[in-house]
Short mmCIF file of C-alpha atoms in Angstrom, two decimals:
data_model
loop_
_atom_site.label_atom_id
_atom_site.label_comp_id
_atom_site.label_asym_id
_atom_site.label_seq_id
_atom_site.Cartn_x
_atom_site.Cartn_y
_atom_site.Cartn_z
CA MET A 16 -21.06 151.59 203.85
CA ASN A 17 -22.28 149.42 201.13
CA HIS A 18 -20.85 146.25 202.68
CA LEU A 19 -22.37 147.17 205.77
CA VAL A 20 -25.78 147.71 204.35
CA ASP A 21 -25.03 143.83 202.87
CA LEU A 22 -24.30 142.51 206.19
CA LEU A 23 -27.00 144.57 208.01
CA GLU A 24 -29.86 143.38 205.29
CA ILE A 25 -28.91 139.19 205.53
CA GLN A 26 -28.69 140.03 209.01
CA LYS A 27 -32.58 141.66 208.94
CA ARG A 28 -31.27 144.15 211.15
CA PHE A 29 -33.61 146.44 208.95
CA SER A 30 -33.96 149.44 210.86
CA GLU A 31 -30.09 150.36 211.13
CA SER A 32 -29.81 149.27 207.21
CA ASN A 33 -32.44 152.20 206.27
CA LYS A 34 -30.77 154.81 208.09
CA MET A 35 -27.18 153.45 206.32
CA LEU A 36 -29.16 153.04 203.04
CA THR A 37 -30.50 157.04 203.15
CA GLU A 38 -26.75 158.28 204.20
CA VAL A 39 -25.05 156.28 201.17
CA PHE A 40 -27.74 158.11 198.90
CA ALA A 41 -27.31 161.53 200.16
CA LEU A 42 -23.52 160.92 199.60
CA ASN A 43 -23.87 160.00 196.08
CA GLN A 44 -25.99 162.43 195.39
CA SER A 45 -23.53 165.18 196.76
CA GLN A 46 -20.90 164.11 195.82
CA LEU A 47 -21.94 163.46 191.66
CA LEU A 48 -23.95 167.26 192.20
CA LYS A 49 -20.32 168.36 192.45
CA SER A 50 -18.78 166.96 189.77
CA VAL A 51 -21.02 168.14 187.11
CA SER A 52 -19.44 171.70 187.56
CA PHE A 53 -16.05 170.26 186.34
CA LEU A 54 -16.09 166.84 184.42
CA SER A 55 -16.71 166.62 180.93
CA GLU A 56 -20.06 164.62 179.54
CA ARG A 57 -17.97 160.93 179.01
CA GLU A 58 -16.38 161.97 182.52
CA LEU A 59 -19.12 162.34 183.93
CA ALA A 60 -20.89 159.47 182.30
CA SER A 61 -17.96 157.19 183.74
CA TYR A 62 -18.47 158.44 187.53
CA ALA A 63 -22.56 158.94 187.03
CA SER A 64 -22.19 154.27 186.28
CA THR A 65 -20.94 153.71 189.80
CA MET A 66 -24.56 155.28 191.20
CA ARG A 67 -26.45 153.10 189.30
CA HIS A 68 -24.98 150.03 191.18
CA GLU A 69 -26.84 151.81 194.49
CA GLY A 70 -29.73 151.77 193.05
CA ASP A 71 -29.39 148.33 191.89
CA PHE A 72 -28.29 147.17 195.73
CA ILE A 73 -31.89 149.34 196.95
CA ASN A 74 -34.26 147.57 194.46
CA SER A 75 -32.66 144.44 195.50
CA TYR A 76 -32.73 144.80 198.61
CA LEU A 77 -36.54 145.86 198.51
CA LEU A 78 -37.37 142.62 196.46
CA THR A 79 -35.72 140.52 198.86
CA ARG A 80 -37.55 141.94 201.37
CA MET A 81 -40.84 141.95 200.03
CA VAL A 82 -40.42 138.33 199.87
CA SER A 83 -38.95 137.38 202.75
CA THR A 84 -41.80 139.14 204.96
CA GLN A 85 -44.55 139.40 202.85
CA GLY A 86 -44.26 143.29 202.68
CA LEU A 87 -44.37 143.66 206.37
CA GLN A 88 -40.49 145.30 206.41
CA ALA A 89 -39.79 147.12 203.40
CA GLU A 90 -40.19 150.46 205.08
CA ILE A 91 -38.92 153.69 203.39
CA LEU A 92 -36.98 151.30 200.81
CA PRO A 93 -39.99 152.41 198.10
CA GLU A 94 -39.44 155.80 198.69
CA ILE A 95 -35.32 155.65 198.64
CA SER A 96 -36.03 153.63 195.29
CA PHE A 97 -38.41 156.47 193.43
CA ASP A 98 -35.91 159.07 194.64
CA HIS A 99 -32.84 156.84 193.37
CA ALA A 100 -34.95 156.60 190.31
CA LEU A 101 -35.41 160.45 190.02
CA PHE A 102 -32.16 161.65 190.85
CA LEU A 103 -30.29 159.26 188.21
CA LYS A 104 -32.75 158.81 185.63
CA GLY A 105 -31.29 160.95 182.62
CA PHE A 106 -28.79 162.66 184.97
CA LEU A 107 -26.68 163.42 182.02
CA LEU A 108 -28.94 164.14 179.67
CA SER A 109 -30.30 166.80 181.83
CA ALA A 110 -27.09 168.25 182.63
CA ALA A 111 -26.22 168.20 178.96
CA SER A 112 -29.50 170.14 177.90
CA LYS A 113 -28.69 172.57 180.86
CA ILE A 114 -25.50 173.49 179.75
CA ASN A 115 -26.97 174.15 176.03
CA SER A 116 -29.35 176.64 177.27
CA LEU A 117 -27.08 178.19 179.82
CA SER A 118 -23.88 178.67 177.63
CA ARG A 119 -26.06 181.48 175.70
CA THR A 120 -26.81 183.81 178.49
CA THR A 121 -23.16 185.68 179.22
CA PRO A 122 -20.43 186.92 176.61
CA GLU A 123 -18.00 184.61 178.32
CA MET A 124 -20.13 181.41 178.32
CA GLN A 125 -21.13 181.76 174.66
CA GLU A 126 -17.52 182.65 173.77
CA ALA A 127 -16.65 179.08 175.52
CA ASN A 128 -19.77 177.63 173.71
CA THR A 129 -18.82 179.04 170.60
CA LEU A 130 -15.27 177.03 170.68
CA LEU A 131 -16.66 173.76 171.85
CA LYS A 132 -19.39 173.84 169.06
CA ASN A 133 -16.53 174.58 166.70
CA LEU A 134 -14.39 171.81 167.70
CA ARG A 135 -17.66 169.46 167.76
CA LEU A 136 -18.05 170.61 164.18
CA HIS A 137 -14.72 169.56 162.75
CA LEU A 138 -15.22 166.28 164.98
CA GLY A 139 -18.08 165.64 163.43
CA ALA A 140 -16.65 165.92 159.88
CA GLU A 141 -13.99 163.50 160.93
CA TYR A 142 -16.47 160.80 162.41
CA THR A 143 -18.16 160.62 159.03
CA LYS A 144 -14.70 159.53 157.66
CA PRO A 145 -13.47 155.81 157.20
CA ILE A 146 -11.21 155.15 160.23
CA SER A 147 -8.13 155.13 157.78
CA GLU A 148 -8.60 158.58 156.29
CA GLN A 149 -9.28 160.16 159.67
CA LYS A 150 -6.75 162.94 160.70
CA ASP A 151 -6.06 163.82 164.59
CA LEU A 152 -8.85 162.55 165.79
CA ALA A 153 -7.64 161.67 169.20
CA GLU A 154 -5.99 165.34 169.10
CA LEU A 155 -9.81 166.95 168.76
CA GLU A 156 -11.33 164.89 171.19
CA LYS A 157 -8.96 165.79 173.39
CA GLN A 158 -9.41 169.34 172.70
CA ALA A 159 -13.02 169.00 172.73
CA ASN A 160 -13.19 167.49 176.23
CA ALA A 161 -10.71 170.18 177.57
CA ALA A 162 -13.61 172.98 176.22
CA GLU A 163 -16.38 171.08 177.41
CA LYS A 164 -14.76 171.27 181.00
CA LYS A 165 -14.11 174.97 180.54
CA LEU A 166 -17.60 175.62 179.67
CA ALA A 167 -18.80 173.56 182.90
CA GLN A 168 -16.95 175.78 185.04
CA ALA A 169 -17.87 179.14 183.27
CA VAL A 170 -21.85 178.30 183.83
CA VAL A 171 -22.40 180.48 186.55
CA ASN A 172 -24.49 178.57 189.71
CA TYR A 173 -24.22 175.76 186.75
CA LYS A 174 -24.69 173.01 189.91
CA ASP A 175 -27.29 174.64 191.81
CA MET A 176 -29.35 174.83 188.26
CA ILE A 177 -29.75 171.18 188.39
CA ARG A 178 -32.47 171.61 191.00
CA GLN A 179 -33.39 167.22 192.55
CA VAL A 180 -36.92 166.49 193.36
CA ASN A 181 -38.59 163.95 195.58
CA TRP A 182 -40.96 161.51 195.61
CA GLU A 183 -43.43 163.59 197.54
CA GLU A 184 -43.11 166.54 195.20
CA VAL A 185 -44.24 164.46 192.65
CA LYS A 186 -47.39 163.39 194.24
CA THR A 187 -48.23 166.68 194.74
CA ARG A 188 -48.52 167.31 191.05
CA LEU A 189 -50.88 164.64 190.33
CA LYS A 190 -54.32 165.11 190.38
CA PRO A 191 -57.05 163.17 191.32
CA GLY A 192 -57.31 160.04 189.08
CA GLU A 193 -53.36 159.95 188.01
CA ALA A 194 -50.62 158.41 188.87
CA ALA A 195 -46.88 158.18 188.31
CA ILE A 196 -45.00 155.29 187.65
CA GLU A 197 -41.01 154.84 187.65
CA PHE A 198 -40.05 151.74 185.69
CA VAL A 199 -36.51 150.27 186.87
CA HIS A 200 -34.57 147.20 186.25
CA PHE A 201 -32.10 145.62 187.78
CA PRO A 202 -30.17 142.24 188.70
CA LEU A 203 -31.76 139.96 191.43
CA LYS A 204 -29.72 139.02 194.35
CA PHE A 205 -32.17 136.54 195.80
CA PRO A 206 -30.70 133.72 197.98
CA LYS A 207 -29.77 130.39 196.99
CA GLU A 208 -31.39 128.54 199.25
CA GLY A 209 -35.45 128.78 199.07
CA GLY A 210 -35.32 131.96 197.19
CA ALA A 211 -36.01 131.30 193.41
CA VAL A 212 -39.09 132.50 191.93
CA ALA A 213 -41.80 130.15 190.82
CA VAL A 214 -42.62 130.41 187.04
CA GLU A 215 -45.63 129.22 185.88
CA GLY A 216 -46.38 126.36 183.41
CA HIS A 217 -47.67 128.45 180.36
CA ARG A 218 -46.53 131.25 178.23
CA ARG A 219 -47.36 134.53 179.89
CA SER A 220 -48.38 137.54 177.76
CA LEU A 221 -46.76 140.85 178.37
CA TYR A 222 -49.72 142.22 180.08
CA GLU A 223 -49.91 139.55 182.57
CA MET A 224 -46.21 139.73 183.00
CA LEU A 225 -46.24 143.75 183.20
CA TRP A 226 -49.07 145.35 183.96
CA LYS A 227 -51.50 142.93 185.59
CA PRO A 228 -49.69 143.23 188.80
CA LEU A 229 -50.07 146.91 188.95
CA GLU A 230 -53.71 146.92 188.10
CA ASP A 231 -54.72 147.01 192.27
CA LYS A 232 -52.86 150.19 192.61
CA LEU A 233 -54.31 151.61 189.48
CA LYS A 234 -58.28 151.31 190.44
CA GLU A 235 -59.86 155.05 189.91
CA VAL A 236 -56.73 156.09 187.86
CA ASN A 237 -57.44 157.15 183.97
CA THR A 238 -54.03 159.19 183.40
CA ILE A 239 -50.68 157.92 183.87
CA TYR A 240 -47.40 159.32 183.31
CA PHE A 241 -44.97 156.75 183.13
CA SER A 242 -40.78 156.48 182.68
CA PRO A 243 -39.61 153.47 181.18
CA SER A 244 -36.12 151.31 181.91
CA GLY A 245 -34.53 149.07 179.85
CA LEU A 246 -36.27 147.13 176.61
CA LEU A 247 -39.30 149.05 177.97
CA HIS A 248 -37.78 151.98 175.92
CA ARG A 249 -38.61 149.57 172.66
CA ILE A 250 -42.25 149.18 173.82
CA ASN A 251 -45.45 151.56 173.00
CA LEU A 252 -47.46 150.63 176.08
CA ASP A 253 -50.75 151.38 174.46
CA ALA A 254 -50.61 148.74 172.04
CA ILE A 255 -50.31 145.91 174.72
CA PRO A 256 -53.37 143.59 174.42
CA ILE A 257 -55.60 143.22 177.44
CA SER A 258 -58.28 140.97 175.21
CA GLU A 259 -58.73 140.57 172.03
CA THR A 260 -60.71 143.81 171.30
CA GLU A 261 -59.06 145.93 173.82
CA THR A 262 -55.46 147.41 174.64
CA LEU A 263 -54.29 149.71 177.41
CA ALA A 264 -54.73 152.56 175.31
CA ASP A 265 -58.68 151.93 175.68
CA ARG A 266 -58.11 151.80 179.58
CA PHE A 267 -55.34 154.31 180.34
CA ASN A 268 -54.21 158.36 179.38
CA LEU A 269 -50.44 156.56 179.02
CA ILE A 270 -48.11 159.50 178.98
CA GLU A 271 -44.25 158.81 178.34
CA LEU A 272 -41.62 161.19 180.29
CA ASN A 273 -37.80 160.51 180.33
CA SER A 274 -38.34 160.92 184.24
CA THR A 275 -41.38 161.85 185.95
CA ARG A 276 -39.31 164.81 187.88
CA GLN A 277 -40.79 166.78 184.53
CA LEU A 278 -44.15 166.69 186.67
CA VAL A 279 -42.24 169.33 189.08
CA ILE A 280 -40.02 170.83 186.87
CA PRO A 281 -41.17 170.66 182.95
CA THR A 282 -38.99 171.48 180.09
CA GLN A 283 -39.90 175.65 179.37
CA ILE A 284 -40.32 176.85 175.99
CA LYS A 285 -40.56 180.51 175.73
CA ASN A 286 -41.61 183.13 172.90
CA ILE A 287 -42.75 180.33 170.79
CA GLU A 288 -43.15 181.66 167.25
CA ASN A 289 -46.08 180.54 165.32
CA ASP A 290 -43.93 178.65 162.42
CA ALA A 291 -42.94 175.68 161.30
CA VAL A 292 -40.22 173.71 158.98
CA LEU A 293 -40.90 170.79 157.21
CA PHE A 294 -38.54 168.60 155.39
CA GLY A 295 -40.31 165.76 152.94
CA GLY A 296 -40.11 164.45 149.27
CA ILE A 297 -36.08 164.15 149.88
CA GLN A 298 -34.21 163.27 146.64
CA PHE A 299 -31.17 160.79 148.25
CA GLU A 300 -29.29 160.90 145.16
CA LEU A 301 -27.03 163.43 143.78
CA ASP A 302 -28.01 162.96 140.25
CA SER A 303 -30.16 166.12 139.72
CA THR A 304 -31.69 164.38 136.46
CA LEU A 305 -33.32 162.00 138.36
CA GLN A 306 -37.09 161.73 138.00
CA VAL A 307 -39.28 162.23 141.30
CA ASP A 308 -41.93 159.86 139.67
CA GLU A 309 -40.00 156.96 138.94
CA PRO A 310 -42.22 153.91 139.96
CA MET A 311 -39.62 151.83 140.62
CA LEU A 312 -38.30 153.94 143.46
CA ALA A 313 -41.80 154.10 145.38
CA SER A 314 -41.59 152.52 148.50
CA ARG A 315 -43.77 150.79 150.73
CA SER A 316 -41.93 151.15 154.13
CA ARG A 317 -39.35 154.04 155.55
CA GLY A 318 -37.05 151.33 156.56
CA GLU A 319 -36.88 149.69 153.14
CA VAL A 320 -33.26 149.92 151.24
CA SER A 321 -33.02 149.73 147.31
CA PHE A 322 -35.52 147.69 145.29
CA ILE A 323 -36.12 144.84 147.35
CA SER A 324 -36.72 144.52 151.29
CA VAL A 325 -33.58 144.74 153.14
CA ASP A 326 -32.63 145.44 156.89
CA SER A 327 -31.94 149.11 157.15
CA THR A 328 -29.36 148.78 159.21
CA LEU A 329 -27.23 147.25 156.53
CA ARG A 330 -24.37 149.17 154.41
CA GLY A 331 -24.84 149.68 151.13
CA GLY A 332 -27.83 150.07 148.65
CA SER A 333 -29.90 153.00 148.08
CA TRP A 334 -32.15 154.84 150.36
CA ASN A 335 -35.36 155.09 148.19
CA TYR A 336 -37.04 157.88 147.25
CA LEU A 337 -40.72 157.81 149.72
CA SER A 338 -43.32 159.58 147.11
CA GLY A 339 -46.31 159.21 150.57
CA SER A 340 -43.50 161.80 152.34
CA GLU A 341 -43.93 164.43 150.12
CA ARG A 342 -47.81 164.30 149.86
CA GLU A 343 -47.69 163.86 153.60
CA VAL A 344 -45.59 167.47 153.89
CA ASN A 345 -47.71 169.09 151.11
CA ALA A 346 -50.93 168.10 152.97
CA ILE A 347 -49.27 169.21 156.45
CA GLU A 348 -48.48 172.83 155.01
CA LYS A 349 -52.03 172.87 153.85
CA ILE A 350 -53.19 172.36 157.38
CA MET A 351 -50.80 174.53 159.24
CA GLN A 352 -51.41 177.54 156.52
CA ALA A 353 -55.30 177.59 157.22
CA SER A 354 -54.40 177.68 160.78
CA GLY A 355 -52.28 180.66 160.09
CA MET A 356 -48.81 178.90 160.95
CA GLN A 357 -45.60 180.37 158.50
CA THR A 358 -44.51 177.36 156.98
CA ASN A 359 -40.92 176.63 155.34
CA LEU A 360 -41.05 173.42 153.16
CA LYS A 361 -37.75 171.68 152.02
CA LYS A 362 -38.15 169.22 149.60
CA GLY A 363 -36.29 167.39 147.05
CA TYR A 364 -32.54 168.47 146.38
CA ASP A 365 -33.30 171.61 148.72
CA ALA A 366 -33.82 169.75 152.00
CA THR A 367 -30.05 169.46 152.26
CA GLU A 368 -27.80 168.21 155.53
CA GLU A 369 -26.54 172.28 155.95
CA THR A 370 -30.22 173.45 155.73
CA PHE A 371 -31.06 171.52 158.84
CA LYS A 372 -28.39 172.47 160.97
CA ASN A 373 -28.77 176.26 159.81
CA ILE A 374 -32.00 175.71 162.07
CA GLY A 375 -31.73 177.82 164.92
CA ALA A 376 -28.03 178.79 163.90
CA LYS A 377 -26.52 182.58 164.26
CA ASN A 378 -29.16 183.79 166.29
CA ASN A 379 -32.29 182.56 163.85
CA THR A 380 -35.04 181.57 166.45
CA PRO A 381 -35.80 177.83 166.12
CA PRO A 382 -39.25 177.16 164.92
CA ARG A 383 -42.25 176.11 167.11
CA ILE A 384 -42.75 173.07 164.73
CA LEU A 385 -39.78 170.67 162.98
CA HIS A 386 -41.12 168.33 160.65
CA VAL A 387 -39.03 165.77 159.04
CA ALA A 388 -40.24 163.04 156.71
CA THR A 389 -37.44 160.65 155.42
CA HIS A 390 -35.36 157.47 156.30
CA GLY A 391 -33.83 156.91 159.65
CA TYR A 392 -31.24 154.53 160.69
CA PHE A 393 -30.02 153.05 163.65
CA PHE A 394 -26.76 150.57 163.79
CA THR A 395 -26.20 148.10 166.76
CA ASP A 396 -23.03 148.38 169.13
CA PRO A 397 -20.24 147.04 166.78
CA LYS A 398 -18.80 145.21 169.97
CA ASN A 399 -22.01 142.95 169.81
CA ASP A 400 -21.73 141.97 166.05
CA ASN A 401 -20.11 138.97 164.94
CA ASN A 402 -19.47 140.09 161.66
CA LEU A 403 -15.78 141.35 160.60
CA LEU A 404 -15.77 145.21 160.34
CA SER A 405 -13.66 146.90 157.83
CA ARG A 406 -11.65 149.96 158.78
CA THR A 407 -12.65 151.32 155.42
CA GLU A 408 -16.01 151.42 156.94
CA PRO A 409 -17.48 155.01 158.10
CA ILE A 410 -17.47 155.61 161.68
CA PHE A 411 -21.08 156.19 161.49
CA LYS A 412 -21.48 152.45 161.60
CA ILE A 413 -18.71 151.40 163.74
CA SER A 414 -18.22 153.63 166.49
CA ASP A 415 -18.29 153.19 169.89
CA HIS A 416 -20.11 156.36 170.21
CA PRO A 417 -23.81 155.55 170.03
CA MET A 418 -24.73 159.44 168.94
CA LEU A 419 -22.74 158.39 165.58
CA ARG A 420 -24.61 155.37 164.95
CA SER A 421 -28.12 156.73 164.32
CA GLY A 422 -29.52 159.76 162.17
CA LEU A 423 -31.25 160.78 159.21
CA ILE A 424 -30.73 160.66 155.65
CA LEU A 425 -31.28 163.72 153.84
CA ALA A 426 -30.49 165.18 150.37
CA GLY A 427 -27.66 163.52 148.32
CA GLY A 428 -27.17 160.92 151.42
CA ASN A 429 -27.01 158.00 149.00
CA ALA A 430 -23.74 159.02 148.14
CA ALA A 431 -21.67 158.90 151.52
CA TRP A 432 -24.26 155.65 152.36
CA GLN A 433 -22.52 153.69 149.57
CA GLY A 434 -19.14 154.86 150.44
CA ARG A 435 -18.50 157.68 147.46
CA GLN A 436 -17.27 160.92 148.60
CA PRO A 437 -19.65 164.01 148.59
CA LEU A 438 -19.78 166.89 146.46
CA GLU A 439 -16.83 169.57 147.61
CA GLY A 440 -17.65 171.33 150.10
CA LYS A 441 -20.87 169.87 151.24
CA ASP A 442 -21.84 167.59 154.09
CA ASP A 443 -22.68 164.28 153.43
CA GLY A 444 -26.63 164.30 153.90
CA ILE A 445 -26.29 161.69 156.70
CA LEU A 446 -26.95 163.69 159.42
CA THR A 447 -25.95 161.59 162.65
CA ALA A 448 -27.37 162.37 166.53
CA TYR A 449 -24.31 163.57 167.80
CA GLU A 450 -24.74 166.54 164.86
CA ILE A 451 -28.28 167.00 165.91
CA SER A 452 -27.60 167.55 169.61
CA GLN A 453 -24.91 170.43 168.73
CA MET A 454 -27.80 172.66 167.42
CA ASN A 455 -30.19 175.16 169.18
CA LEU A 456 -34.26 173.85 169.10
CA SER A 457 -34.86 175.77 172.55
CA ASN A 458 -37.68 177.53 171.26
CA THR A 459 -39.18 174.48 169.66
CA GLU A 460 -42.16 173.11 171.01
CA LEU A 461 -42.44 169.71 169.01
CA VAL A 462 -40.21 167.46 166.66
CA VAL A 463 -42.00 164.90 164.38
CA LEU A 464 -39.52 162.11 162.96
CA SER A 465 -42.00 160.75 160.50
CA ALA A 466 -38.91 157.85 159.66
CA CYS A 467 -38.18 154.70 160.61
CA GLU A 468 -36.15 153.23 163.66
CA THR A 469 -36.14 156.80 164.97
CA GLY A 470 -36.90 156.22 168.28
CA LEU A 471 -34.11 153.53 168.49
CA GLY A 472 -30.65 153.57 169.99
CA ASP A 473 -28.26 151.77 172.60
CA ILE A 474 -30.16 151.80 175.78
CA GLN A 475 -27.41 152.74 178.25
CA GLY A 476 -28.96 152.02 182.32
CA ASN A 477 -30.73 154.98 183.81
CA GLU A 478 -29.75 157.40 180.69
CA GLY A 479 -32.15 155.79 178.81
CA VAL A 480 -31.75 155.69 174.90
CA TYR A 481 -28.74 157.13 173.19
CA GLY A 482 -29.95 157.91 169.49
CA LEU A 483 -32.33 160.70 167.98
CA GLN A 484 -34.51 160.84 171.06
CA ARG A 485 -31.89 162.05 173.17
CA ALA A 486 -30.06 164.21 170.65
CA PHE A 487 -33.09 166.34 169.97
CA LYS A 488 -33.68 166.45 173.81
CA ILE A 489 -30.26 167.89 174.51
CA ALA A 490 -31.00 170.37 171.50
CA GLY A 491 -33.57 171.75 173.84
CA ALA A 492 -36.93 170.45 171.88
CA LYS A 493 -40.04 170.01 174.37
CA TYR A 494 -41.97 166.79 172.37
CA LEU A 495 -40.67 164.24 170.26
CA ILE A 496 -42.23 161.99 168.13
CA MET A 497 -40.56 159.18 166.67
CA SER A 498 -40.76 155.23 165.97
CA LEU A 499 -40.05 152.09 167.12
CA TRP A 500 -39.85 150.14 163.72
CA GLN A 501 -40.28 150.22 160.58
CA VAL A 502 -43.34 151.98 159.51
CA PRO A 503 -45.82 151.49 156.41
CA ASP A 504 -45.35 154.84 154.42
CA LYS A 505 -49.18 155.20 153.40
CA GLN A 506 -49.95 154.74 156.85
CA THR A 507 -47.46 157.22 158.59
CA SER A 508 -48.92 159.38 156.07
CA LEU A 509 -52.29 159.26 157.27
CA LEU A 510 -51.22 159.17 161.40
CA MET A 511 -49.47 162.48 160.66
CA THR A 512 -51.97 164.18 158.72
CA THR A 513 -55.10 163.11 161.41
CA PHE A 514 -52.16 164.31 164.14
CA TYR A 515 -52.28 167.88 163.10
CA LYS A 516 -55.82 168.50 162.15
CA LYS A 517 -56.53 167.44 165.73
CA LEU A 518 -53.77 169.66 166.89
CA LEU A 519 -54.22 172.98 164.74
CA GLU A 520 -57.81 172.64 163.55
CA GLU A 521 -59.58 171.31 166.43
CA LYS A 522 -56.90 172.90 169.03
CA ARG A 523 -56.00 169.86 171.13
CA SER A 524 -52.64 169.78 173.33
CA ILE A 525 -49.80 167.76 171.70
CA PRO A 526 -50.24 164.63 173.66
CA ASP A 527 -54.24 164.73 173.27
CA ALA A 528 -53.78 165.21 169.82
CA PHE A 529 -51.29 162.36 169.04
CA HIS A 530 -53.30 159.52 171.45
CA ALA A 531 -56.83 160.91 169.50
CA ALA A 532 -55.12 160.24 166.20
CA GLN A 533 -53.77 156.83 166.58
CA LYS A 534 -57.18 156.24 168.46
CA GLU A 535 -58.48 156.97 164.84
CA LEU A 536 -56.76 155.16 163.20
CA ARG A 537 -57.56 151.83 165.57
CA GLU A 538 -61.11 153.19 164.97
CA ILE A 539 -60.99 152.59 161.23
CA GLY A 540 -59.69 149.23 161.55
CA LEU A 541 -55.78 149.35 160.92
CA ASP A 542 -54.10 146.83 163.30
CA PRO A 543 -51.11 148.01 165.80
CA TYR A 544 -48.36 147.53 163.25
CA GLN A 545 -49.85 150.16 161.09
CA TRP A 546 -50.25 152.87 164.05
CA ALA A 547 -48.36 152.08 167.23
CA GLY A 548 -45.02 152.15 165.66
CA PHE A 549 -44.66 155.96 166.71
CA VAL A 550 -44.47 157.06 170.38
CA LEU A 551 -44.85 160.56 171.45
CA VAL A 552 -41.97 161.48 174.70
CA GLU A 553 -42.03 164.79 176.56
#
């Protein structure tokens, strides 16, 4: 059918092509929904990748029709394209988070979930070891894969829970002055003759390339819900300059979503407790005699390593103590307590990986807010690295699994980072995204990652970013504040305290408080590098 659509498009038999494209999309959607109830996430990812190409075809046909017919015969393709984005964007993330939440509803599912979690905990421990020291990894992965499939089968009516929406439902949720945008990316299929796109002779700004073509459609609009794609995951649209004195944030209220289907099916948080857990002022060394106020350990950035400026993705060196992070969590704790919140502050050597993983475990209720001020890391795909990687390297650096190549550094993490063994019976202090994805944060309204590069990860087609963002969403968190680059320590603390004052003292919503805090930093003269590194994602 896909080949026939190609033929019909070439022959410009658009009405016939429209009907067949609609049928192809419906068939693929039906097959993928059925497969959710018996495939593991990795198997599902492999199968879902075949549908990505359908979106490539649809969008390529749409663009070539717009060019060849001056937009006169685009017809239903924009609708199919939007519906395809609604269906497939974050499909695996939605499936994983649904299984995570539904698996606690019946004894049978709880048993299957406990088996899977135990296997994954064992896997997580093995993953942190150098490849040469790993034991029974293939067998453990096989057992975890089988347990995951068993859990999917045990979740009653699971495939019916993944409700699909269409563009018309999204439109009905929009109020006057609001718009929804689904960004997509795809390879071009222009015909060779006469199909080249003219390129202007001067260097175009990001605003001219990305936003200016949309402006005619956004008149009378002030709030925009958008879902990024591809490299747009690494850009803060708020900071795109329109002129020397104005950015997009001055003209629009931009709200980033994983998918605009969230306007129809929002993340539900039940029985919210008015409490918070905060991590900051963390000691990354194992030596308990280390003084936290040693001046040579002070760091200007939450992404610097050792005593000189080193790329935070490099192996070796030490993670510096962040004096600003201790001041930050102390100030935030006071703001929270003054507003009536219960707080649990973890600092120094108490901010351990074990303590973090205990959040929401063993029937503990997850906190309303989880704030983590520390170092974050992200390693690029080793297949894209020309350096020869040793088998003695820990797998969190060279793994094919992107959720192992991003994470947070907690108490004592320098030992494992430098290749030393952690203390007997203790976690290594390097909390991977994989481990976070196994947690229960189903009642957590907000996670703030006041750390470097926490928004980075492998960008994988329609599924978006595989990293900390994905991990916390699978765990059940509603809102996530994270960073796109190495953020200055002092300005980060200022942004965070300003945000919490607006959230808790002024009683603003999370999106309003976040945007207002960044606006305040802009107004006092900070340049975009100092405030635009953080983004809010729902």
